[in-house]
PDB file of C-alpha atoms in Angstrom:
ATOM      1  CA  MET J 244      15.660  -1.307 -19.477  1.00 49.00           C
ATOM      2  CA  SER J 245      18.434  -3.195 -17.739  1.00 54.00           C
ATOM      3  CA  ALA J 246      18.029  -4.895 -14.368  1.00 51.00           C
ATOM      4  CA  ARG J 247      20.363  -2.298 -12.840  1.00 57.00           C
ATOM      5  CA  ALA J 248      17.915   0.473 -13.747  1.00 64.00           C
ATOM      6  CA  ARG J 249      15.103  -1.084 -11.741  1.00 69.00           C
ATOM      7  CA  ALA J 250      14.373  -0.802  -8.061  1.00 71.00           C
ATOM      8  CA  VAL J 251      11.751  -2.248  -5.764  1.00 71.00           C
ATOM      9  CA  VAL J 252      11.502  -0.592  -2.390  1.00 73.00           C
ATOM     10  CA  LEU J 253       9.404  -2.649  -0.038  1.00 74.00           C
ATOM     11  CA  ILE J 254       8.785  -1.277   3.427  1.00 73.00           C
ATOM     12  CA  THR J 255       7.587  -3.939   5.855  1.00 73.00           C
ATOM     13  CA  GLU J 256       6.900  -1.587   8.709  1.00 68.00           C
ATOM     14  CA  GLY J 257       6.385  -3.379  11.983  1.00 69.00           C
ATOM     15  CA  ALA J 258       7.515  -6.730  10.607  1.00 74.00           C
ATOM     16  CA  CYS J 259      10.294  -8.505  12.457  1.00 76.00           C
ATOM     17  CA  PRO J 260      13.235  -9.071  10.048  1.00 77.00           C
ATOM     18  CA  GLU J 261      14.204 -12.296  11.822  1.00 83.00           C
ATOM     19  CA  LEU J 262      10.729 -13.741  11.254  1.00 84.00           C
ATOM     20  CA  ILE J 263      10.737 -12.653   7.618  1.00 81.00           C
ATOM     21  CA  ASP J 264      14.061 -14.464   7.184  1.00 84.00           C
ATOM     22  CA  ARG J 265      12.853 -17.565   8.996  1.00 88.00           C
ATOM     23  CA  TRP J 266       9.469 -17.754   7.245  1.00 87.00           C
ATOM     24  CA  GLY J 267      10.696 -16.522   3.886  1.00 81.00           C
ATOM     25  CA  PRO J 268      11.391 -19.740   1.981  1.00 86.00           C
ATOM     26  CA  GLU J 269       8.133 -21.473   2.949  1.00 91.00           C
ATOM     27  CA  ARG J 270       5.550 -18.825   3.814  1.00 90.00           C
ATOM     28  CA  LEU J 271       6.821 -15.760   1.944  1.00 87.00           C
ATOM     29  CA  PRO J 272       8.509 -17.194  -1.150  1.00 90.00           C
ATOM     30  CA  HIS J 273       8.171 -14.108  -3.354  1.00 87.00           C
ATOM     31  CA  LEU J 274       9.479 -11.752  -0.685  1.00 84.00           C
ATOM     32  CA  HIS J 275      12.263 -14.221   0.063  1.00 85.00           C
ATOM     33  CA  ARG J 276      13.233 -14.289  -3.631  1.00 87.00           C
ATOM     34  CA  LEU J 277      13.231 -10.479  -3.894  1.00 82.00           C
ATOM     35  CA  ARG J 278      15.507 -10.202  -0.875  1.00 82.00           C
ATOM     36  CA  ALA J 279      17.809 -12.948  -2.127  1.00 84.00           C
ATOM     37  CA  LEU J 280      18.234 -11.365  -5.564  1.00 85.00           C
ATOM     38  CA  GLY J 281      18.702  -7.803  -4.372  1.00 82.00           C
ATOM     39  CA  ALA J 282      19.859  -5.834  -1.398  1.00 80.00           C
ATOM     40  CA  SER J 283      17.999  -5.367   1.838  1.00 78.00           C
ATOM     41  CA  GLY J 284      18.500  -3.833   5.208  1.00 75.00           C
ATOM     42  CA  PRO J 285      16.910  -1.726   7.892  1.00 71.00           C
ATOM     43  CA  LEU J 286      15.636   1.732   7.042  1.00 67.00           C
ATOM     44  CA  ARG J 287      16.920   4.096   9.681  1.00 66.00           C
ATOM     45  CA  SER J 288      14.285   6.433  10.987  1.00 62.00           C
ATOM     46  CA  ASP J 289      14.416  10.141  11.590  1.00 59.00           C
ATOM     47  CA  PHE J 290      14.726  11.551  15.035  1.00 61.00           C
ATOM     48  CA  VAL J 291      10.906  11.416  15.142  1.00 58.00           C
ATOM     49  CA  PRO J 292      10.072   7.774  15.997  1.00 58.00           C
ATOM     50  CA  TYR J 293       6.618   7.871  14.432  1.00 66.00           C
ATOM     51  CA  GLU J 294       5.359   6.320  11.204  1.00 77.00           C
ATOM     52  CA  ALA J 295       3.837   9.347   9.447  1.00 81.00           C
ATOM     53  CA  PRO J 296       6.882  11.657   9.445  1.00 84.00           C
ATOM     54  CA  GLY J 297       9.155   8.699   8.747  1.00 82.00           C
ATOM     55  CA  LEU J 298       7.239   7.744   5.608  1.00 82.00           C
ATOM     56  CA  PHE J 299       7.162  11.333   4.376  1.00 85.00           C
ATOM     57  CA  SER J 300      10.936  11.475   4.972  1.00 85.00           C
ATOM     58  CA  ALA J 301      11.486   8.216   3.079  1.00 82.00           C
ATOM     59  CA  PHE J 302       9.443   9.452   0.119  1.00 84.00           C
ATOM     60  CA  THR J 303      10.798  13.006  -0.043  1.00 88.00           C
ATOM     61  CA  GLY J 304      14.371  12.560   1.161  1.00 86.00           C
ATOM     62  CA  PHE J 305      13.906  15.387   3.660  1.00 90.00           C
ATOM     63  CA  ALA J 306      13.591  15.536   7.442  1.00 88.00           C
ATOM     64  CA  PRO J 307      10.235  16.400   9.068  1.00 88.00           C
ATOM     65  CA  ASP J 308      11.226  20.008   9.708  1.00 90.00           C
ATOM     66  CA  GLU J 309      11.738  20.374   5.946  1.00 93.00           C
ATOM     67  CA  HIS J 310       8.739  18.408   4.613  1.00 91.00           C
ATOM     68  CA  GLY J 311       6.439  19.678   7.389  1.00 88.00           C
ATOM     69  CA  CYS J 312       4.588  16.466   8.315  1.00 88.00           C
ATOM     70  CA  PHE J 313       4.872  15.432  11.946  1.00 85.00           C
ATOM     71  CA  SER J 314       1.703  13.388  12.375  1.00 84.00           C
ATOM     72  CA  TYR J 315      -1.279  11.912  10.551  1.00 83.00           C
ATOM     73  CA  TRP J 316      -3.241  15.026  11.417  1.00 84.00           C
ATOM     74  CA  ASP J 317      -3.091  18.766  11.059  1.00 83.00           C
ATOM     75  CA  VAL J 318      -4.856  20.645  13.838  1.00 81.00           C
ATOM     76  CA  HIS J 319      -3.665  24.140  13.019  1.00 81.00           C
ATOM     77  CA  ALA J 320      -6.756  25.313  11.156  1.00 79.00           C
ATOM     78  CA  PRO J 321      -8.466  28.395  12.645  1.00 86.00           C
ATOM     79  CA  ASP J 322     -11.342  26.222  13.920  1.00 87.00           C
ATOM     80  CA  TYR J 323      -8.922  23.592  15.347  1.00 82.00           C
ATOM     81  CA  ARG J 324     -10.727  20.772  13.563  1.00 86.00           C
ATOM     82  CA  PRO J 325      -8.336  17.946  12.754  1.00 86.00           C
ATOM     83  CA  VAL J 326      -7.655  17.253   9.098  1.00 86.00           C
ATOM     84  CA  VAL J 327      -6.108  13.991   7.912  1.00 86.00           C
ATOM     85  CA  LEU J 328      -2.914  14.714   5.995  1.00 83.00           C
ATOM     86  CA  ASP J 329      -2.457  13.487   2.459  1.00 83.00           C
ATOM     87  CA  GLY J 330       0.236  13.897  -0.171  1.00 80.00           C
ATOM     88  CA  SER J 331      -0.577  17.563  -0.675  1.00 85.00           C
ATOM     89  CA  ALA J 332       0.593  18.315   2.881  1.00 86.00           C
ATOM     90  CA  ALA J 333       4.288  17.785   2.127  1.00 88.00           C
ATOM     91  CA  ARG J 334       6.269  20.992   1.566  1.00 92.00           C
ATOM     92  CA  ARG J 335       8.837  19.037  -0.494  1.00 92.00           C
ATOM     93  CA  PRO J 336       8.131  16.974  -3.614  1.00 90.00           C
ATOM     94  CA  PHE J 337       7.901  13.222  -3.414  1.00 88.00           C
ATOM     95  CA  LEU J 338      10.775  11.437  -5.131  1.00 85.00           C
ATOM     96  CA  TRP J 339       8.561  10.322  -8.045  1.00 85.00           C
ATOM     97  CA  ARG J 340       7.621  13.942  -8.759  1.00 87.00           C
ATOM     98  CA  ARG J 341      11.201  15.075  -9.182  1.00 86.00           C
ATOM     99  CA  PRO J 342      12.229  16.053 -12.723  1.00 89.00           C
ATOM    100  CA  GLU J 343      15.122  13.571 -12.814  1.00 86.00           C
ATOM    101  CA  LEU J 344      12.633  10.700 -12.465  1.00 82.00           C
ATOM    102  CA  THR J 345      10.327  11.845 -15.261  1.00 81.00           C
ATOM    103  CA  GLY J 346       9.310   8.910 -17.418  1.00 81.00           C
ATOM    104  CA  ARG J 347       9.969   6.282 -14.751  1.00 80.00           C
ATOM    105  CA  ARG J 348       7.178   3.918 -13.773  1.00 79.00           C
ATOM    106  CA  ILE J 349       6.444   4.062 -10.061  1.00 78.00           C
ATOM    107  CA  ALA J 350       3.754   2.265  -8.095  1.00 76.00           C
ATOM    108  CA  LEU J 351       2.765   2.680  -4.464  1.00 73.00           C
ATOM    109  CA  VAL J 352       0.315   0.368  -2.782  1.00 69.00           C
ATOM    110  CA  ASN J 353      -1.532   1.190   0.415  1.00 63.00           C
ATOM    111  CA  VAL J 354       0.971   3.690   1.776  1.00 63.00           C
ATOM    112  CA  PHE J 355      -0.172   6.556   3.988  1.00 58.00           C
ATOM    113  CA  GLY J 356       0.427  10.084   2.723  1.00 55.00           C
ATOM    114  CA  THR J 357       0.970   9.227  -0.930  1.00 54.00           C
ATOM    115  CA  HIS J 358      -2.585   9.747  -2.148  1.00 50.00           C
TER     116      HIS J 358
END
């Protein structure tokens, strides 16, 4: 597989890009190297400024009204008991479940909604 066929998407949610740049060479050498060798930039959020729907949007390619996840919780059960959302809550497939990515190796580490 060529280097062009590989991608690493690293979301550093809540991290200040200026501090990552400043600390990169000394304190974050591996992250600094990844950024130097590839492309990086801010990930623009949906109109919903909240982590849960934003992550589902990033991983499905659809807006919250299409993937259906607006929070960490679902409280629409008949008994109104909150249920923590997981990957099965999305009404659209995650990018790694799309047919065109069959056979690709994908890893996610400690990311809400992907389990």
